[in-house]
Short mmCIF file of N, CA and C in Angstrom, two decimals:
data_model
loop_
_atom_site.label_atom_id
_atom_site.label_comp_id
_atom_site.label_asym_id
_atom_site.label_seq_id
_atom_site.Cartn_x
_atom_site.Cartn_y
_atom_site.Cartn_z
N MET W 279 1.06 -1.16 -0.08
CA MET W 279 0.17 -0.26 -0.19
C MET W 279 0.98 1.33 0.14
N THR W 280 0.36 2.30 -0.70
CA THR W 280 1.08 3.48 -0.88
C THR W 280 1.04 4.44 0.40
N GLN W 281 1.16 5.85 0.09
CA GLN W 281 1.06 6.47 0.74
C GLN W 281 -0.25 7.21 -0.01
N THR W 282 -0.24 7.30 -1.42
CA THR W 282 -1.95 7.35 -1.83
C THR W 282 -2.88 6.30 -1.75
N ASP W 283 -2.26 5.36 -1.81
CA ASP W 283 -3.50 4.41 -1.27
C ASP W 283 -4.17 4.58 -0.31
N ALA W 284 -3.16 4.94 1.20
CA ALA W 284 -4.01 5.20 2.11
C ALA W 284 -4.78 6.19 2.12
N GLU W 285 -4.10 7.17 1.63
CA GLU W 285 -5.14 8.48 1.98
C GLU W 285 -6.34 8.15 1.01
N ARG W 286 -6.66 7.74 -0.10
CA ARG W 286 -7.76 7.16 -0.50
C ARG W 286 -8.87 6.37 0.33
N LEU W 287 -7.98 5.33 1.02
CA LEU W 287 -8.96 4.25 1.48
C LEU W 287 -9.97 5.66 2.54
N LEU W 288 -8.64 6.26 3.39
CA LEU W 288 -9.26 6.86 4.77
C LEU W 288 -10.38 7.98 3.90
N LEU W 289 -10.07 8.76 3.35
CA LEU W 289 -10.85 9.76 2.24
C LEU W 289 -12.22 8.88 2.37
N GLU W 290 -12.29 7.47 1.45
CA GLU W 290 -13.71 6.62 1.29
C GLU W 290 -13.97 6.27 2.13
N ILE W 291 -13.34 6.24 3.55
CA ILE W 291 -14.02 5.96 4.81
C ILE W 291 -14.65 6.72 5.83
N VAL W 292 -13.72 8.00 5.44
CA VAL W 292 -14.72 9.18 6.25
C VAL W 292 -15.86 9.72 5.09
N GLY W 293 -15.39 9.60 3.93
CA GLY W 293 -17.08 10.42 3.40
C GLY W 293 -18.12 8.99 3.57
N SER W 294 -17.78 7.87 3.56
CA SER W 294 -19.25 7.00 4.13
C SER W 294 -19.35 7.18 5.36
N LEU W 295 -18.44 7.47 6.14
CA LEU W 295 -19.22 7.30 7.41
C LEU W 295 -19.66 9.11 7.59
N GLN W 296 -19.64 10.26 7.44
CA GLN W 296 -20.50 11.05 6.81
C GLN W 296 -21.80 11.08 6.43
N GLN W 297 -21.64 10.38 5.28
CA GLN W 297 -22.97 10.04 4.52
C GLN W 297 -24.14 9.03 5.30
N ALA W 298 -23.50 7.59 5.75
CA ALA W 298 -23.97 7.18 6.74
C ALA W 298 -24.53 8.02 8.24
N SER W 299 -24.25 8.94 8.59
CA SER W 299 -25.07 9.84 9.45
C SER W 299 -25.75 10.94 9.11
N GLY W 300 -25.94 10.77 7.68
CA GLY W 300 -26.56 12.45 7.75
C GLY W 300 -25.91 13.65 7.57
N ARG W 301 -24.85 13.44 7.19
CA ARG W 301 -24.11 15.20 7.57
C ARG W 301 -23.69 15.41 6.29
N GLU W 302 -23.64 16.90 6.56
CA GLU W 302 -23.21 17.67 5.18
C GLU W 302 -21.87 16.74 4.69
N GLN W 303 -21.96 16.74 3.45
CA GLN W 303 -20.96 16.32 2.70
C GLN W 303 -20.13 17.75 2.24
N VAL W 304 -18.78 17.52 2.15
CA VAL W 304 -18.00 18.44 1.97
C VAL W 304 -17.09 18.29 1.20
N GLU W 305 -16.03 19.17 0.67
CA GLU W 305 -15.11 18.42 -0.35
C GLU W 305 -14.03 18.12 0.34
N MET W 306 -13.12 17.05 0.33
CA MET W 306 -11.73 16.72 0.81
C MET W 306 -10.73 16.48 0.33
N SER W 307 -9.90 16.55 0.89
CA SER W 307 -8.52 16.07 0.46
C SER W 307 -7.37 15.94 1.36
N ARG W 308 -6.36 15.69 1.01
CA ARG W 308 -5.19 14.75 1.86
C ARG W 308 -4.85 15.76 3.15
N ASP W 309 -5.16 16.91 2.97
CA ASP W 309 -4.89 18.02 4.05
C ASP W 309 -6.33 18.19 5.04
N THR W 310 -7.54 17.79 4.38
CA THR W 310 -8.34 17.65 5.76
C THR W 310 -8.01 16.82 6.81
N THR W 311 -8.30 17.73 8.03
CA THR W 311 -8.30 16.91 9.15
C THR W 311 -9.90 17.04 9.96
N PRO W 312 -10.18 15.64 9.22
CA PRO W 312 -11.73 15.44 9.65
C PRO W 312 -12.54 16.06 10.80
N ILE W 313 -11.51 15.87 12.07
CA ILE W 313 -11.99 16.24 13.52
C ILE W 313 -11.91 17.39 13.14
N LEU W 314 -11.61 18.74 13.11
CA LEU W 314 -11.41 19.87 13.18
C LEU W 314 -12.11 20.11 11.73
N ASP W 315 -12.32 19.88 10.52
CA ASP W 315 -12.76 20.36 9.34
C ASP W 315 -14.33 20.19 9.14
N LEU W 316 -14.38 18.99 9.48
CA LEU W 316 -15.97 18.34 9.01
C LEU W 316 -16.98 18.74 9.78
N PRO W 317 -18.06 19.06 9.56
CA PRO W 317 -19.59 19.30 10.49
C PRO W 317 -19.63 17.60 11.20
N ASP W 318 -19.88 18.35 12.49
CA ASP W 318 -19.94 16.96 13.43
C ASP W 318 -18.98 15.72 13.55
N PHE W 319 -17.94 15.81 12.63
CA PHE W 319 -17.22 14.86 12.64
C PHE W 319 -16.27 15.00 13.98
N ASP W 320 -16.40 13.76 15.00
CA ASP W 320 -15.40 13.77 16.47
C ASP W 320 -14.63 13.01 16.38
N SER W 321 -13.82 12.66 17.31
CA SER W 321 -13.16 11.43 18.16
C SER W 321 -13.47 10.18 18.13
N LEU W 322 -15.08 9.83 18.40
CA LEU W 322 -15.65 8.69 18.27
C LEU W 322 -15.85 8.06 16.42
N ASN W 323 -16.16 8.80 16.05
CA ASN W 323 -16.24 9.16 14.69
C ASN W 323 -14.45 8.53 14.04
N GLY W 324 -13.43 8.91 14.68
CA GLY W 324 -11.72 8.49 14.33
C GLY W 324 -11.93 6.80 14.82
N VAL W 325 -12.26 6.43 16.04
CA VAL W 325 -12.74 5.03 16.33
C VAL W 325 -13.01 4.31 15.49
N GLU W 326 -14.20 4.94 14.91
CA GLU W 326 -15.00 3.78 14.12
C GLU W 326 -14.32 4.36 12.87
N LEU W 327 -13.70 4.57 12.09
CA LEU W 327 -12.92 4.57 10.61
C LEU W 327 -11.81 3.65 10.93
N THR W 328 -11.15 3.64 12.25
CA THR W 328 -10.02 2.78 12.65
C THR W 328 -10.66 1.11 12.62
N VAL W 329 -11.90 0.80 13.02
CA VAL W 329 -12.15 -0.18 13.17
C VAL W 329 -12.07 -0.36 11.54
N GLU W 330 -13.45 0.82 10.85
CA GLU W 330 -13.47 -0.16 9.55
C GLU W 330 -11.99 -0.65 8.75
N VAL W 331 -10.82 0.56 8.55
CA VAL W 331 -10.31 0.31 8.51
C VAL W 331 -9.07 -1.24 8.93
N MET W 332 -8.42 -1.62 10.15
CA MET W 332 -8.73 -2.63 10.68
C MET W 332 -9.59 -4.02 9.64
N ASP W 333 -10.96 -3.89 9.61
CA ASP W 333 -11.70 -4.52 8.73
C ASP W 333 -11.28 -4.78 7.60
N ARG W 334 -11.10 -3.95 6.92
CA ARG W 334 -11.11 -3.85 5.43
C ARG W 334 -9.57 -4.65 5.24
N LEU W 335 -8.59 -4.33 5.84
CA LEU W 335 -7.29 -4.60 5.53
C LEU W 335 -6.83 -5.78 6.55
N GLY W 336 -8.00 -6.64 7.46
CA GLY W 336 -7.78 -7.76 8.45
C GLY W 336 -6.40 -7.74 9.04
N VAL W 337 -6.44 -6.59 9.83
CA VAL W 337 -4.74 -6.05 10.79
C VAL W 337 -5.71 -5.69 12.07
N GLU W 338 -4.50 -5.92 13.00
CA GLU W 338 -5.24 -4.98 14.11
C GLU W 338 -4.26 -3.99 14.25
N PHE W 339 -4.59 -3.27 15.19
CA PHE W 339 -3.26 -1.85 15.56
C PHE W 339 -3.47 -1.83 16.95
N GLU W 340 -2.57 -1.08 17.86
CA GLU W 340 -2.56 -1.01 19.04
C GLU W 340 -2.91 0.52 19.51
N ILE W 341 -3.53 1.14 18.90
CA ILE W 341 -4.36 2.09 18.36
C ILE W 341 -5.60 2.03 18.24
N ASN W 342 -6.24 3.06 19.00
CA ASN W 342 -8.44 2.94 18.67
C ASN W 342 -8.58 4.01 17.81
N ASN W 343 -7.38 5.33 17.07
CA ASN W 343 -7.92 5.98 16.62
C ASN W 343 -6.70 6.31 15.77
N LEU W 344 -6.96 6.26 14.20
CA LEU W 344 -6.11 6.72 13.23
C LEU W 344 -5.97 8.10 13.22
N LEU W 345 -7.13 9.20 13.41
CA LEU W 345 -7.00 10.38 13.28
C LEU W 345 -6.53 11.50 14.23
N VAL W 346 -6.21 10.47 15.82
CA VAL W 346 -5.61 11.39 16.82
C VAL W 346 -4.28 10.34 17.13
N ASP W 347 -2.93 11.80 17.63
CA ASP W 347 -1.64 11.51 17.92
C ASP W 347 -1.73 11.85 19.01
N GLU W 348 -1.33 11.72 20.19
CA GLU W 348 -1.04 12.38 21.23
C GLU W 348 -2.10 13.94 21.43
N LYS W 349 -2.85 13.15 21.37
CA LYS W 349 -4.08 14.12 21.77
C LYS W 349 -4.36 15.36 20.43
N LYS W 350 -3.53 15.42 19.33
CA LYS W 350 -3.48 15.87 18.31
C LYS W 350 -4.15 15.35 16.56
N ALA W 351 -5.41 16.67 16.60
CA ALA W 351 -5.91 15.82 15.39
C ALA W 351 -5.07 15.85 13.96
N LEU W 352 -5.10 14.85 13.41
CA LEU W 352 -4.42 14.82 12.30
C LEU W 352 -5.08 14.51 11.08
N SER W 353 -4.23 14.74 10.16
CA SER W 353 -4.97 15.37 8.64
C SER W 353 -5.16 13.94 8.29
N ILE W 354 -5.57 13.61 6.67
CA ILE W 354 -5.73 12.58 6.26
C ILE W 354 -4.49 12.09 5.65
N ALA W 355 -4.06 13.04 4.93
CA ALA W 355 -2.25 12.50 5.04
C ALA W 355 -1.33 11.83 6.25
N ASP W 356 -1.49 12.96 7.23
CA ASP W 356 -0.77 12.44 8.50
C ASP W 356 -1.27 10.91 8.83
N ALA W 357 -2.62 10.86 8.79
CA ALA W 357 -2.95 9.79 9.11
C ALA W 357 -2.99 8.43 8.38
N ALA W 358 -2.83 8.93 6.83
CA ALA W 358 -2.07 8.07 5.98
C ALA W 358 -0.95 7.31 6.43
N ALA W 359 -0.17 8.32 6.75
CA ALA W 359 1.68 8.09 7.09
C ALA W 359 1.52 7.39 8.23
N ARG W 360 0.99 7.74 9.09
CA ARG W 360 0.56 6.53 10.59
C ARG W 360 0.05 5.52 10.32
N LEU W 361 -0.90 5.22 9.24
CA LEU W 361 -1.14 3.82 8.81
C LEU W 361 0.15 3.15 8.40
N LEU W 362 0.91 3.56 7.59
CA LEU W 362 1.44 2.73 6.76
C LEU W 362 2.83 2.12 7.99
#
C-alpha cells in the first residue's frame, strides 16, 4: 500500500461515515483534518474509521484512533502516514 492508496482509503471511509450519519458532505483532500474540518465529525468517528480500516485490511492496531496522535487531530495525509 502506498501513501496515496492509504489516503484514498481514509477519504473513502470518512466520506461513508459522513454520509451514513446524514451529515453534510464537503469536499475533502489529503490536507483535510476530519475532526476539525468536517461538520459534527468527532473522535468517536475516528474510532469507527479505525475499526473499518482494520476490518478492510484484516489487521489489528494497538491504537484505537488513527485520526488522533498524542491528543492532536491529524490530517488525512498524516493519518495515512501513521497507517503505513
